[in-house]
PDB file of C-alpha atoms in Angstrom:
ATOM      1  CA  MET A   1      -4.842  22.281 -89.750  1.00  0.00           C
ATOM      2  CA  ILE A   2      -2.003  19.419 -89.368  1.00  0.00           C
ATOM      3  CA  ARG A   3       1.442  20.318 -89.206  1.00  0.00           C
ATOM      4  CA  VAL A   4       4.766  18.520 -89.022  1.00  0.00           C
ATOM      5  CA  GLN A   5       7.593  19.818 -88.302  1.00  0.00           C
ATOM      6  CA  THR A   6      11.043  20.275 -87.003  1.00  0.00           C
ATOM      7  CA  GLU A   7      11.060  23.758 -86.041  1.00  0.00           C
ATOM      8  CA  ASP A   8       9.300  25.126 -82.757  1.00  0.00           C
ATOM      9  CA  PHE A   9       5.729  26.595 -82.316  1.00  0.00           C
ATOM     10  CA  ASN A  10       4.574  29.791 -80.879  1.00  0.00           C
ATOM     11  CA  ILE A  11       1.729  28.783 -78.378  1.00  0.00           C
ATOM     12  CA  ALA A  12       0.422  32.461 -79.131  1.00  0.00           C
ATOM     13  CA  ASP A  13      -0.004  31.987 -82.760  1.00  0.00           C
ATOM     14  CA  GLU A  14      -1.518  28.342 -82.967  1.00  0.00           C
ATOM     15  CA  TYR A  15      -3.865  30.198 -79.866  1.00  0.00           C
ATOM     16  CA  GLN A  16      -4.395  32.635 -82.444  1.00  0.00           C
ATOM     17  CA  LYS A  17      -5.271  30.682 -85.345  1.00  0.00           C
ATOM     18  CA  LEU A  18      -7.752  29.117 -83.234  1.00  0.00           C
ATOM     19  CA  ILE A  19      -9.997  32.018 -82.845  1.00  0.00           C
ATOM     20  CA  ASP A  20      -9.150  34.175 -86.049  1.00  0.00           C
ATOM     21  CA  ASP A  21     -12.907  34.961 -87.516  1.00  0.00           C
ATOM     22  CA  ASN A  22     -14.095  32.914 -84.963  1.00  0.00           C
ATOM     23  CA  GLN A  23     -17.363  34.164 -83.181  1.00  0.00           C
ATOM     24  CA  LYS A  24     -19.409  31.109 -82.939  1.00  0.00           C
ATOM     25  CA  ASP A  25     -17.278  29.029 -80.765  1.00  0.00           C
ATOM     26  CA  GLY A  26     -17.128  29.717 -76.949  1.00  0.00           C
ATOM     27  CA  ALA A  27     -14.851  27.074 -76.226  1.00  0.00           C
ATOM     28  CA  ILE A  28     -11.150  26.533 -76.585  1.00  0.00           C
ATOM     29  CA  VAL A  29      -8.745  23.673 -75.270  1.00  0.00           C
ATOM     30  CA  PHE A  30      -5.428  23.307 -76.535  1.00  0.00           C
ATOM     31  CA  PHE A  31      -2.822  20.891 -75.088  1.00  0.00           C
ATOM     32  CA  VAL A  32       0.728  21.211 -75.237  1.00  0.00           C
ATOM     33  CA  GLY A  33       3.715  18.423 -74.553  1.00  0.00           C
ATOM     34  CA  MET A  34       6.753  18.999 -73.223  1.00  0.00           C
ATOM     35  CA  VAL A  35      10.460  17.044 -73.363  1.00  0.00           C
ATOM     36  CA  ARG A  36      10.573  16.326 -69.585  1.00  0.00           C
ATOM     37  CA  ASP A  37      13.442  15.559 -67.646  1.00  0.00           C
ATOM     38  CA  PHE A  38      12.499  11.957 -66.689  1.00  0.00           C
ATOM     39  CA  ASN A  39      10.954   8.938 -68.117  1.00  0.00           C
ATOM     40  CA  GLN A  40      11.398   5.036 -67.466  1.00  0.00           C
ATOM     41  CA  ASN A  41      13.623   5.621 -64.536  1.00  0.00           C
ATOM     42  CA  ALA A  42      16.054   7.854 -66.105  1.00  0.00           C
ATOM     43  CA  ASN A  43      17.081  11.317 -66.252  1.00  0.00           C
ATOM     44  CA  ILE A  44      16.291  12.479 -69.686  1.00  0.00           C
ATOM     45  CA  LYS A  45      18.828  14.872 -71.758  1.00  0.00           C
ATOM     46  CA  ALA A  46      16.998  14.864 -74.978  1.00  0.00           C
ATOM     47  CA  LEU A  47      14.347  13.276 -76.993  1.00  0.00           C
ATOM     48  CA  THR A  48      14.199  12.379 -80.939  1.00  0.00           C
ATOM     49  CA  LEU A  49      11.226  11.582 -82.955  1.00  0.00           C
ATOM     50  CA  GLU A  50      11.039   9.915 -86.482  1.00  0.00           C
ATOM     51  CA  HIS A  51       7.837   9.343 -88.580  1.00  0.00           C
ATOM     52  CA  TYR A  52       7.197   8.430 -92.067  1.00  0.00           C
ATOM     53  CA  PRO A  53       5.835  11.544 -93.459  1.00  0.00           C
ATOM     54  CA  ALA A  54       3.033   9.946 -95.601  1.00  0.00           C
ATOM     55  CA  MET A  55       2.139   7.074 -93.014  1.00  0.00           C
ATOM     56  CA  THR A  56       2.085  10.193 -90.462  1.00  0.00           C
ATOM     57  CA  ASN A  57      -0.167  12.220 -92.163  1.00  0.00           C
ATOM     58  CA  LYS A  58      -2.626   9.755 -92.892  1.00  0.00           C
ATOM     59  CA  THR A  59      -2.852   8.524 -89.683  1.00  0.00           C
ATOM     60  CA  LEU A  60      -3.344  12.081 -88.147  1.00  0.00           C
ATOM     61  CA  VAL A  61      -5.899  13.366 -90.712  1.00  0.00           C
ATOM     62  CA  GLU A  62      -7.838   9.866 -89.450  1.00  0.00           C
ATOM     63  CA  ILE A  63      -7.897  10.597 -85.596  1.00  0.00           C
ATOM     64  CA  VAL A  64      -9.021  14.165 -86.331  1.00  0.00           C
ATOM     65  CA  ASP A  65     -11.413  13.161 -88.797  1.00  0.00           C
ATOM     66  CA  THR A  66     -12.582  10.731 -86.224  1.00  0.00           C
ATOM     67  CA  ALA A  67     -12.724  13.525 -83.567  1.00  0.00           C
ATOM     68  CA  LYS A  68     -14.419  15.547 -85.520  1.00  0.00           C
ATOM     69  CA  ALA A  69     -17.078  13.077 -86.571  1.00  0.00           C
ATOM     70  CA  ARG A  70     -17.853  12.162 -82.987  1.00  0.00           C
ATOM     71  CA  TRP A  71     -18.190  15.556 -81.534  1.00  0.00           C
ATOM     72  CA  PRO A  72     -19.336  19.274 -82.855  1.00  0.00           C
ATOM     73  CA  LEU A  73     -15.274  20.600 -83.152  1.00  0.00           C
ATOM     74  CA  SER A  74     -15.454  23.818 -85.417  1.00  0.00           C
ATOM     75  CA  ARG A  75     -11.510  23.948 -85.622  1.00  0.00           C
ATOM     76  CA  VAL A  76      -8.585  21.711 -85.193  1.00  0.00           C
ATOM     77  CA  SER A  77      -5.055  22.126 -84.847  1.00  0.00           C
ATOM     78  CA  VAL A  78      -2.159  19.636 -84.500  1.00  0.00           C
ATOM     79  CA  VAL A  79       1.597  20.699 -84.680  1.00  0.00           C
ATOM     80  CA  HIS A  80       3.730  17.514 -83.500  1.00  0.00           C
ATOM     81  CA  ARG A  81       7.782  18.446 -83.474  1.00  0.00           C
ATOM     82  CA  VAL A  82      10.696  15.792 -85.059  1.00  0.00           C
ATOM     83  CA  GLY A  83      14.067  15.286 -84.661  1.00  0.00           C
ATOM     84  CA  ARG A  84      16.254  16.233 -81.617  1.00  0.00           C
ATOM     85  CA  LEU A  85      14.102  18.088 -79.400  1.00  0.00           C
ATOM     86  CA  PRO A  86      16.341  18.853 -76.070  1.00  0.00           C
ATOM     87  CA  LEU A  87      15.308  19.273 -72.141  1.00  0.00           C
ATOM     88  CA  GLY A  88      11.975  21.564 -71.908  1.00  0.00           C
ATOM     89  CA  GLU A  89      11.745  21.520 -76.024  1.00  0.00           C
ATOM     90  CA  GLN A  90       7.705  21.866 -76.920  1.00  0.00           C
ATOM     91  CA  ILE A  91       6.404  18.754 -78.971  1.00  0.00           C
ATOM     92  CA  VAL A  92       2.969  18.783 -79.734  1.00  0.00           C
ATOM     93  CA  PHE A  93       0.248  21.084 -80.122  1.00  0.00           C
ATOM     94  CA  VAL A  94      -3.569  19.964 -80.110  1.00  0.00           C
ATOM     95  CA  GLY A  95      -6.104  22.408 -80.025  1.00  0.00           C
ATOM     96  CA  VAL A  96      -9.634  22.710 -80.742  1.00  0.00           C
ATOM     97  CA  THR A  97     -12.396  25.026 -80.800  1.00  0.00           C
ATOM     98  CA  SER A  98     -16.476  24.464 -80.204  1.00  0.00           C
ATOM     99  CA  GLN A  99     -19.553  25.762 -78.877  1.00  0.00           C
ATOM    100  CA  HIS A 100     -19.543  24.237 -75.810  1.00  0.00           C
ATOM    101  CA  ARG A 101     -16.217  23.402 -73.324  1.00  0.00           C
ATOM    102  CA  GLN A 102     -17.064  19.408 -72.761  1.00  0.00           C
ATOM    103  CA  ASP A 103     -16.673  18.271 -76.556  1.00  0.00           C
ATOM    104  CA  ALA A 104     -14.220  20.751 -76.791  1.00  0.00           C
ATOM    105  CA  PHE A 105     -12.225  19.323 -73.557  1.00  0.00           C
ATOM    106  CA  GLU A 106     -13.332  15.414 -75.332  1.00  0.00           C
ATOM    107  CA  GLY A 107     -11.873  16.046 -78.668  1.00  0.00           C
ATOM    108  CA  ALA A 108      -8.835  17.408 -77.188  1.00  0.00           C
ATOM    109  CA  GLN A 109      -8.096  14.531 -74.541  1.00  0.00           C
ATOM    110  CA  PHE A 110      -9.516  12.138 -77.588  1.00  0.00           C
ATOM    111  CA  ILE A 111      -7.179  13.727 -80.284  1.00  0.00           C
ATOM    112  CA  MET A 112      -3.955  13.378 -77.617  1.00  0.00           C
ATOM    113  CA  ASP A 113      -4.751   9.758 -76.735  1.00  0.00           C
ATOM    114  CA  LYS A 114      -5.482   8.486 -80.180  1.00  0.00           C
ATOM    115  CA  LEU A 115      -2.086  10.852 -81.637  1.00  0.00           C
ATOM    116  CA  LYS A 116       0.234   8.863 -78.296  1.00  0.00           C
ATOM    117  CA  THR A 117      -1.112   5.319 -79.541  1.00  0.00           C
ATOM    118  CA  THR A 118      -1.334   5.183 -82.506  1.00  0.00           C
ATOM    119  CA  ALA A 119       0.052   8.061 -84.888  1.00  0.00           C
ATOM    120  CA  PRO A 120       3.910   6.452 -86.246  1.00  0.00           C
ATOM    121  CA  PHE A 121       6.111   8.385 -84.429  1.00  0.00           C
ATOM    122  CA  TRP A 122       8.905   6.421 -83.093  1.00  0.00           C
ATOM    123  CA  LYS A 123      10.678   8.312 -79.587  1.00  0.00           C
ATOM    124  CA  LYS A 124      14.604   7.676 -78.654  1.00  0.00           C
ATOM    125  CA  GLU A 125      15.605   9.160 -75.596  1.00  0.00           C
ATOM    126  CA  GLU A 126      19.106  10.339 -74.404  1.00  0.00           C
ATOM    127  CA  THR A 127      19.817   9.469 -70.988  1.00  0.00           C
ATOM    128  CA  GLU A 128      23.069   9.652 -69.147  1.00  0.00           C
ATOM    129  CA  GLN A 129      23.034   5.843 -69.445  1.00  0.00           C
ATOM    130  CA  GLY A 130      23.245   6.125 -73.532  1.00  0.00           C
ATOM    131  CA  THR A 131      20.084   6.263 -75.908  1.00  0.00           C
ATOM    132  CA  HIS A 132      17.151   3.967 -75.867  1.00  0.00           C
ATOM    133  CA  TRP A 133      14.227   3.620 -78.177  1.00  0.00           C
ATOM    134  CA  VAL A 134      10.948   4.192 -76.165  1.00  0.00           C
ATOM    135  CA  GLU A 135       8.252   1.250 -75.414  1.00  0.00           C
ATOM    136  CA  ALA A 136       4.148   2.072 -75.679  1.00  0.00           C
ATOM    137  CA  LYS A 137       3.038   2.338 -72.210  1.00  0.00           C
ATOM    138  CA  ALA A 138      -0.110   0.442 -71.054  1.00  0.00           C
ATOM    139  CA  SER A 139      -1.826   2.905 -69.709  1.00  0.00           C
ATOM    140  CA  ASP A 140      -1.544   4.972 -73.258  1.00  0.00           C
ATOM    141  CA  ALA A 141      -2.884   2.183 -74.709  1.00  0.00           C
ATOM    142  CA  LYS A 142      -5.689   1.763 -71.957  1.00  0.00           C
ATOM    143  CA  ALA A 143      -6.696   5.368 -72.468  1.00  0.00           C
ATOM    144  CA  ALA A 144      -7.121   5.895 -76.390  1.00  0.00           C
ATOM    145  CA  ASP A 145      -9.102   2.118 -75.890  1.00  0.00           C
ATOM    146  CA  SER A 146     -11.533   3.899 -73.033  1.00  0.00           C
ATOM    147  CA  TRP A 147     -12.788   6.038 -76.258  1.00  0.00           C
TER     148      TRP A 147
END
């Protein structure tokens, strides 16, 4: 399941969707990203995420398909928010299930690493000094390239 949306998501509901009628998987791994208060030497007040829907959906499907081809993942859920998100708001949920924990951990990390570097989301930070677009980090590219 892949969703890009403006509204918040409920972690318990997302987790429940991964486990409903799923007695074959022994591992459930999920990650939630939040708007934090500090980045690139500035105090953050809010983050605005923009995207191009057709391109974003296509890229997210490719990331998930690649993960499922590489690891035996049963269920995968990616929920990514767009729009203006104040400090402390949830941005992204990535959840996977598998029969074994190592596959679940690696699959979830792969999806998140690729999402950070290849999914077409553009981020603008609001700080006390004004707004600016966020540049890609070399550390994110290095993590994605390690796969």
